[in-house]
Coordinates of C-alpha atoms and ligand atoms in Angstrom, one line a residue:
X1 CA 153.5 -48.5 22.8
X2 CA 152.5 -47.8 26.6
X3 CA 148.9 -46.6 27.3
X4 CA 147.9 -44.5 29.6
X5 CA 145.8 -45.5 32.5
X6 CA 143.3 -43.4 34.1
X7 CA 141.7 -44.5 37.2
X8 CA 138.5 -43.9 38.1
X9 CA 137.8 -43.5 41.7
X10 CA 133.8 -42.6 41.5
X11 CA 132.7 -46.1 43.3
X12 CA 135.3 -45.0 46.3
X13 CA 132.4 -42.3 46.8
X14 CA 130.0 -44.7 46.4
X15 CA 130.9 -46.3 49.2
X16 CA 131.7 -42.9 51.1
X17 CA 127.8 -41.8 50.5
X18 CA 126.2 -45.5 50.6
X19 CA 126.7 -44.3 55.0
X20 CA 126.9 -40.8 54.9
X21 CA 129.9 -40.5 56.0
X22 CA 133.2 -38.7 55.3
X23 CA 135.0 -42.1 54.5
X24 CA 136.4 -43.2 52.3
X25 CA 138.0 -40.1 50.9
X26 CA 138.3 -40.0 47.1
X27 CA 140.9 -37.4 47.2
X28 CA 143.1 -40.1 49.5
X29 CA 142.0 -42.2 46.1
X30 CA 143.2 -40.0 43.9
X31 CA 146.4 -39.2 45.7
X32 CA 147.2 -43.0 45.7
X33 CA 146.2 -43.7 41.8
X34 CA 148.5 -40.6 41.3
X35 CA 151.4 -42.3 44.0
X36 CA 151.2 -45.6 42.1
X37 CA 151.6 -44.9 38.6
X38 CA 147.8 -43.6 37.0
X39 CA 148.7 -41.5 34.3
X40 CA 145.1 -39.4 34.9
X41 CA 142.4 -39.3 37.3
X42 CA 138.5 -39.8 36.2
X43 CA 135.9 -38.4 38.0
X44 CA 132.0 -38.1 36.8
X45 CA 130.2 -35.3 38.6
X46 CA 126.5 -36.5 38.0
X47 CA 123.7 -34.3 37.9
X48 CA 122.4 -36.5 41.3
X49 CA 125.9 -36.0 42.5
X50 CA 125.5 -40.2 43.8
X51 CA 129.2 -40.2 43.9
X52 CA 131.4 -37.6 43.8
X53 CA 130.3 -34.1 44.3
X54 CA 131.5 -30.9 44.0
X55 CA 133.7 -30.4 47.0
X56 CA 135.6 -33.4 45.9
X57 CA 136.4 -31.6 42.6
X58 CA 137.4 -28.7 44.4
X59 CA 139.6 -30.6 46.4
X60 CA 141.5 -33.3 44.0
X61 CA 142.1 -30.6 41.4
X62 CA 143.7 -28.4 44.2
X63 CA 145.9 -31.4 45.1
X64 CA 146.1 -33.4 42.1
X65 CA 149.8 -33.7 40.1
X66 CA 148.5 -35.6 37.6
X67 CA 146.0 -34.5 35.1
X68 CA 142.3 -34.8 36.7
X69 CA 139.8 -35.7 33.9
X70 CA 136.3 -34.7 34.4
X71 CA 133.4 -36.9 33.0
X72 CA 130.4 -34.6 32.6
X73 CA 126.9 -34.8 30.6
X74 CA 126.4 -31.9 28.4
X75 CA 123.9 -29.7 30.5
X76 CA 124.2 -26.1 30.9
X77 CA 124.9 -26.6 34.5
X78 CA 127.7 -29.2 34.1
X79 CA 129.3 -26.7 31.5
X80 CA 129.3 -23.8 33.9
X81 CA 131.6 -26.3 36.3
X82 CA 133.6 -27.2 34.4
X83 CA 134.2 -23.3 32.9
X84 CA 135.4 -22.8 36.1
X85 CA 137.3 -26.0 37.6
X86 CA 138.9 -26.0 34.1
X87 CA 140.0 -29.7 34.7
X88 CA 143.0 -30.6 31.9
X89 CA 140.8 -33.4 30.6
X90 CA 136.8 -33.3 30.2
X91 CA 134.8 -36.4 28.9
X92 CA 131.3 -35.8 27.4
X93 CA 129.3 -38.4 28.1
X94 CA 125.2 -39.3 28.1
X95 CA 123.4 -39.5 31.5
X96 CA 119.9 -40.7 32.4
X97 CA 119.0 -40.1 35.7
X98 CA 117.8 -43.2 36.6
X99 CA 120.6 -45.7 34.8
X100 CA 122.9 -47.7 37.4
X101 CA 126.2 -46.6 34.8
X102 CA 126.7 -44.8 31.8
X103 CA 124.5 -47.5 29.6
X104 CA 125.9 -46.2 26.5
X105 CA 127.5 -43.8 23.9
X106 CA 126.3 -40.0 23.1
X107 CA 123.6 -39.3 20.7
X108 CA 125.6 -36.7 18.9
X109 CA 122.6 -36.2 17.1
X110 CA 121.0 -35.1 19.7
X111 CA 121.5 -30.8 20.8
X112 CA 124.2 -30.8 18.2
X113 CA 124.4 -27.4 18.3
X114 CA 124.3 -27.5 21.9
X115 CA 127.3 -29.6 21.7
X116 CA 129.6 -28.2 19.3
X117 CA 129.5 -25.0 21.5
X118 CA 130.4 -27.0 24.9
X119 CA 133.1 -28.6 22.8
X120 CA 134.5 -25.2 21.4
X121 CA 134.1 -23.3 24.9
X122 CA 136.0 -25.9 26.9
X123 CA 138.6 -26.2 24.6
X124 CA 139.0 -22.1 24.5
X125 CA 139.0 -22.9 28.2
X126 CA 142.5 -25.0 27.3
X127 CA 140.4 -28.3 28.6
X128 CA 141.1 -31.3 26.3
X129 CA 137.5 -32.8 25.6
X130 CA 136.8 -35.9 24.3
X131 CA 133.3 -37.8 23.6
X132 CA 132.0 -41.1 24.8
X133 CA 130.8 -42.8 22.0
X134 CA 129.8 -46.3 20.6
X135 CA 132.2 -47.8 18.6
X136 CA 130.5 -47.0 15.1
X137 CA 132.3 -45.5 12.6
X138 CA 129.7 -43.3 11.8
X139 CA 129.6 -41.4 15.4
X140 CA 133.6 -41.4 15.2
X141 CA 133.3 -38.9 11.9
X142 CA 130.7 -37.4 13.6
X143 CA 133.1 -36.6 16.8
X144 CA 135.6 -35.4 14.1
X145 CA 133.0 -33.0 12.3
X146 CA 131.9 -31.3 16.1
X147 CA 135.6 -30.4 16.7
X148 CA 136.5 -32.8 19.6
X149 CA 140.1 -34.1 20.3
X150 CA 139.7 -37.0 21.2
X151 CA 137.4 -39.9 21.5
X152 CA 136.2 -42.9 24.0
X153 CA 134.7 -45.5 22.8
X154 CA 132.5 -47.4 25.3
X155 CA 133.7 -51.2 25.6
X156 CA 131.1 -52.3 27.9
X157 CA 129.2 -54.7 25.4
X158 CA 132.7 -55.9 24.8
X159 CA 133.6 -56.4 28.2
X160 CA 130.2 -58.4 28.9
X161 CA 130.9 -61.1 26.4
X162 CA 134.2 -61.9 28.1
X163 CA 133.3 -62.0 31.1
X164 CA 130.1 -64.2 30.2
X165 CA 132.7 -66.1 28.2
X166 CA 131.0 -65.6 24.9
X167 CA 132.2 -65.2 21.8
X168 CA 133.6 -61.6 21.1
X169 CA 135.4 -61.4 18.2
X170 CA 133.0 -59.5 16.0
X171 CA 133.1 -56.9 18.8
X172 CA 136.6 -56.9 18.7
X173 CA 136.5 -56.2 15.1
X174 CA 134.2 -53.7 15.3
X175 CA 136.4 -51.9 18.2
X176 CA 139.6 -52.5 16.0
X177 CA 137.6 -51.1 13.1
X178 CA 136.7 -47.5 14.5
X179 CA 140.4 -47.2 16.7
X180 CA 141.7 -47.4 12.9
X181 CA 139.8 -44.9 11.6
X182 CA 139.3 -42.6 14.7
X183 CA 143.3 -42.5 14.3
X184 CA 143.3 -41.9 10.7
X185 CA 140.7 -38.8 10.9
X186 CA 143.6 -37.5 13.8
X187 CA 141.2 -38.0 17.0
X188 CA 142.7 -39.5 19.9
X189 CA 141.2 -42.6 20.5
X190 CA 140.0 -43.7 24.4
X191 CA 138.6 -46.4 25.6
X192 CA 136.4 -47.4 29.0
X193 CA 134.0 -49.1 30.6
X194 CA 133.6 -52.4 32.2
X195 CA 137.2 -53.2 32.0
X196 CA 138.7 -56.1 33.8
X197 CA 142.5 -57.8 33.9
X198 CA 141.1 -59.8 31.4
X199 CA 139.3 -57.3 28.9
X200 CA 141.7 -54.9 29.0
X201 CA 144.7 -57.5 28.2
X202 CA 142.5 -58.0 25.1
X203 CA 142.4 -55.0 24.6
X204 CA 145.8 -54.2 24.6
X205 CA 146.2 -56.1 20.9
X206 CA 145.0 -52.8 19.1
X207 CA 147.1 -50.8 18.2
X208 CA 146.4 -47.1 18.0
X209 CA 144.1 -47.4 21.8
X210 CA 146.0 -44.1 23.9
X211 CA 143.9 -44.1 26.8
X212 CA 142.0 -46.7 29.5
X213 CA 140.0 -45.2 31.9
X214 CA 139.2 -47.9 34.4
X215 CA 137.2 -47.8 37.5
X216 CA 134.4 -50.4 38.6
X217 CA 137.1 -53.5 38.7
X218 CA 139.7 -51.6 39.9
X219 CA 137.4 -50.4 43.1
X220 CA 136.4 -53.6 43.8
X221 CA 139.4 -56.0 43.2
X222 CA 141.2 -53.1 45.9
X223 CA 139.2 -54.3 48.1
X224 CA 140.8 -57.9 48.0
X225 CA 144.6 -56.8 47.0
X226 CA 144.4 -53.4 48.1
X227 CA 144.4 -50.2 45.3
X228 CA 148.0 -49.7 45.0
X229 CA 148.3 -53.4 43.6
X230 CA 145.7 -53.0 41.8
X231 CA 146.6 -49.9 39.7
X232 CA 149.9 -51.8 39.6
X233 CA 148.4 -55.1 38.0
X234 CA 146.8 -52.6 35.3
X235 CA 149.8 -50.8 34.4
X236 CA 151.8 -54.0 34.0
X237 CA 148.9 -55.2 31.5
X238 CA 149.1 -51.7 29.4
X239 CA 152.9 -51.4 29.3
Ligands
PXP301 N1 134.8 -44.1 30.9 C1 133.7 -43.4 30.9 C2 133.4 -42.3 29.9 C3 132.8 -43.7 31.9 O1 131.6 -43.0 32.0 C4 133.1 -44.7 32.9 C5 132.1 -45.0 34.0 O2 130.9 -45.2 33.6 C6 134.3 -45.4 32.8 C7 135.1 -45.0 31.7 C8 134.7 -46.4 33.8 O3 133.9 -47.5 33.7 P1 134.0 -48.6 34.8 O4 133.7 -48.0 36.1 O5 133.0 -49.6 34.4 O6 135.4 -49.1 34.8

């Protein structure tokens, strides 16, 4: 079954801010994913907005064809955006102000009530919201019981022992494991971070995975083969 590939085009702001300047435009970024064959288009507005900010929203989900998924941390402030882009697609996920990515899953412990009313407002707001978790069984129930359609589960520790060519089949189990059963309880199940060519071929062996959301690689390999091959290179691996 094909999966869907959603490109994430924060690091082409990163590079935009790292000089201040108006180049490179993530909206040309997004147009491009969109012209090549991405199914979706990830963005994470951060509360230190240190790559895309909230022009840009304004901008890609004006010209944007394909659904735009928004990657937010559940804060009063990021709910109030998002209330009002009303991006198709919204991703809860964790954010420490002083972390280099998103290091992690959600504590879904953590302002569960808090939670469960972002998750039911967006989805009044007809936004599809989906949680960024760890692949653990017990946070994939959890997901279930707060009301969210769908679920991402972070492969980043996954995607470190590949590429420091170390033995990952117990994480691949464990991944295979919750995909199963997020399936079973009738989430959608996600999956992102870290992914390379490599990982994500992996990756393409479970069954039941819907969505990739891929970013990092896919900046940096454009850089060498240009971003139109490759977004093309990914969608050839998740066909
Ligand atoms: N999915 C989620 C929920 C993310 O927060 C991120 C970025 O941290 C990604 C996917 C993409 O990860 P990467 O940039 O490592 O491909």
């Amino acid at each position: 079954m094909k999966i869907r590939l959603g490109v994430n085009i924060d690091h082409v702001a990163t590079v935009r801010n790292a000089r201040g300047e108006t180049y490179p435009s993530p909206l040309r970024a997004a147009l491009l994913a969109q012209k090549n064959g991405a199914d979706s288009v990830t963005i994470h507005l951060r509360e230190d907005r240190r790559h895309i900010n909230e022009f840009d929203l304004k901008q890609i989900k004006k010209k944007l064809k394909i659904p735009l998924n928004l990657e937010i941390a559940a804060t009063n402030e990021m709910l109030k955006i998002a209330l009002k882009s009303r991006p198709p697609f919204i991703c809860i996920v964790p954010e420490k102000r002083k972390e280099i990515t998103t290091e992690g899953g959600l504590n879904l412990d953590y302002k569960k009530n808090f939670l469960e009313n972002l998750i039911n407002k967006l989805k009044k707001n007809k936004s599809r919201v989906s949680l960024f978790i760890e692949p653990s069984l017990k946070d994939i129930k959890k997901a279930k019981k707060l009301n969210a359609d769908c679920v991402e589960i972070h492969t980043g520790k996954f995607c470190n022992l590949i590429n420091e060519n170390k033995n990952y089949r117990k994480e691949l189990i464990r991944i295979k494991n919750v995909v199963k059963f997020g399936n079973e309880l009738g989430l959608e199940v996600h999956a992102g971070h870290g992914l390379t060519y490599t990982s994500a071929k992996v990756l393409t062996k479970i069954d039941g995975i819907k969505e990739f959301n891929i970013g990092h690689f896919l900046v940096g390999e454009s850089i060498f083969v240009g971003m139109s091959s490759a977004i093309r290179s990914f969608k050839k691996i998740l066909k």
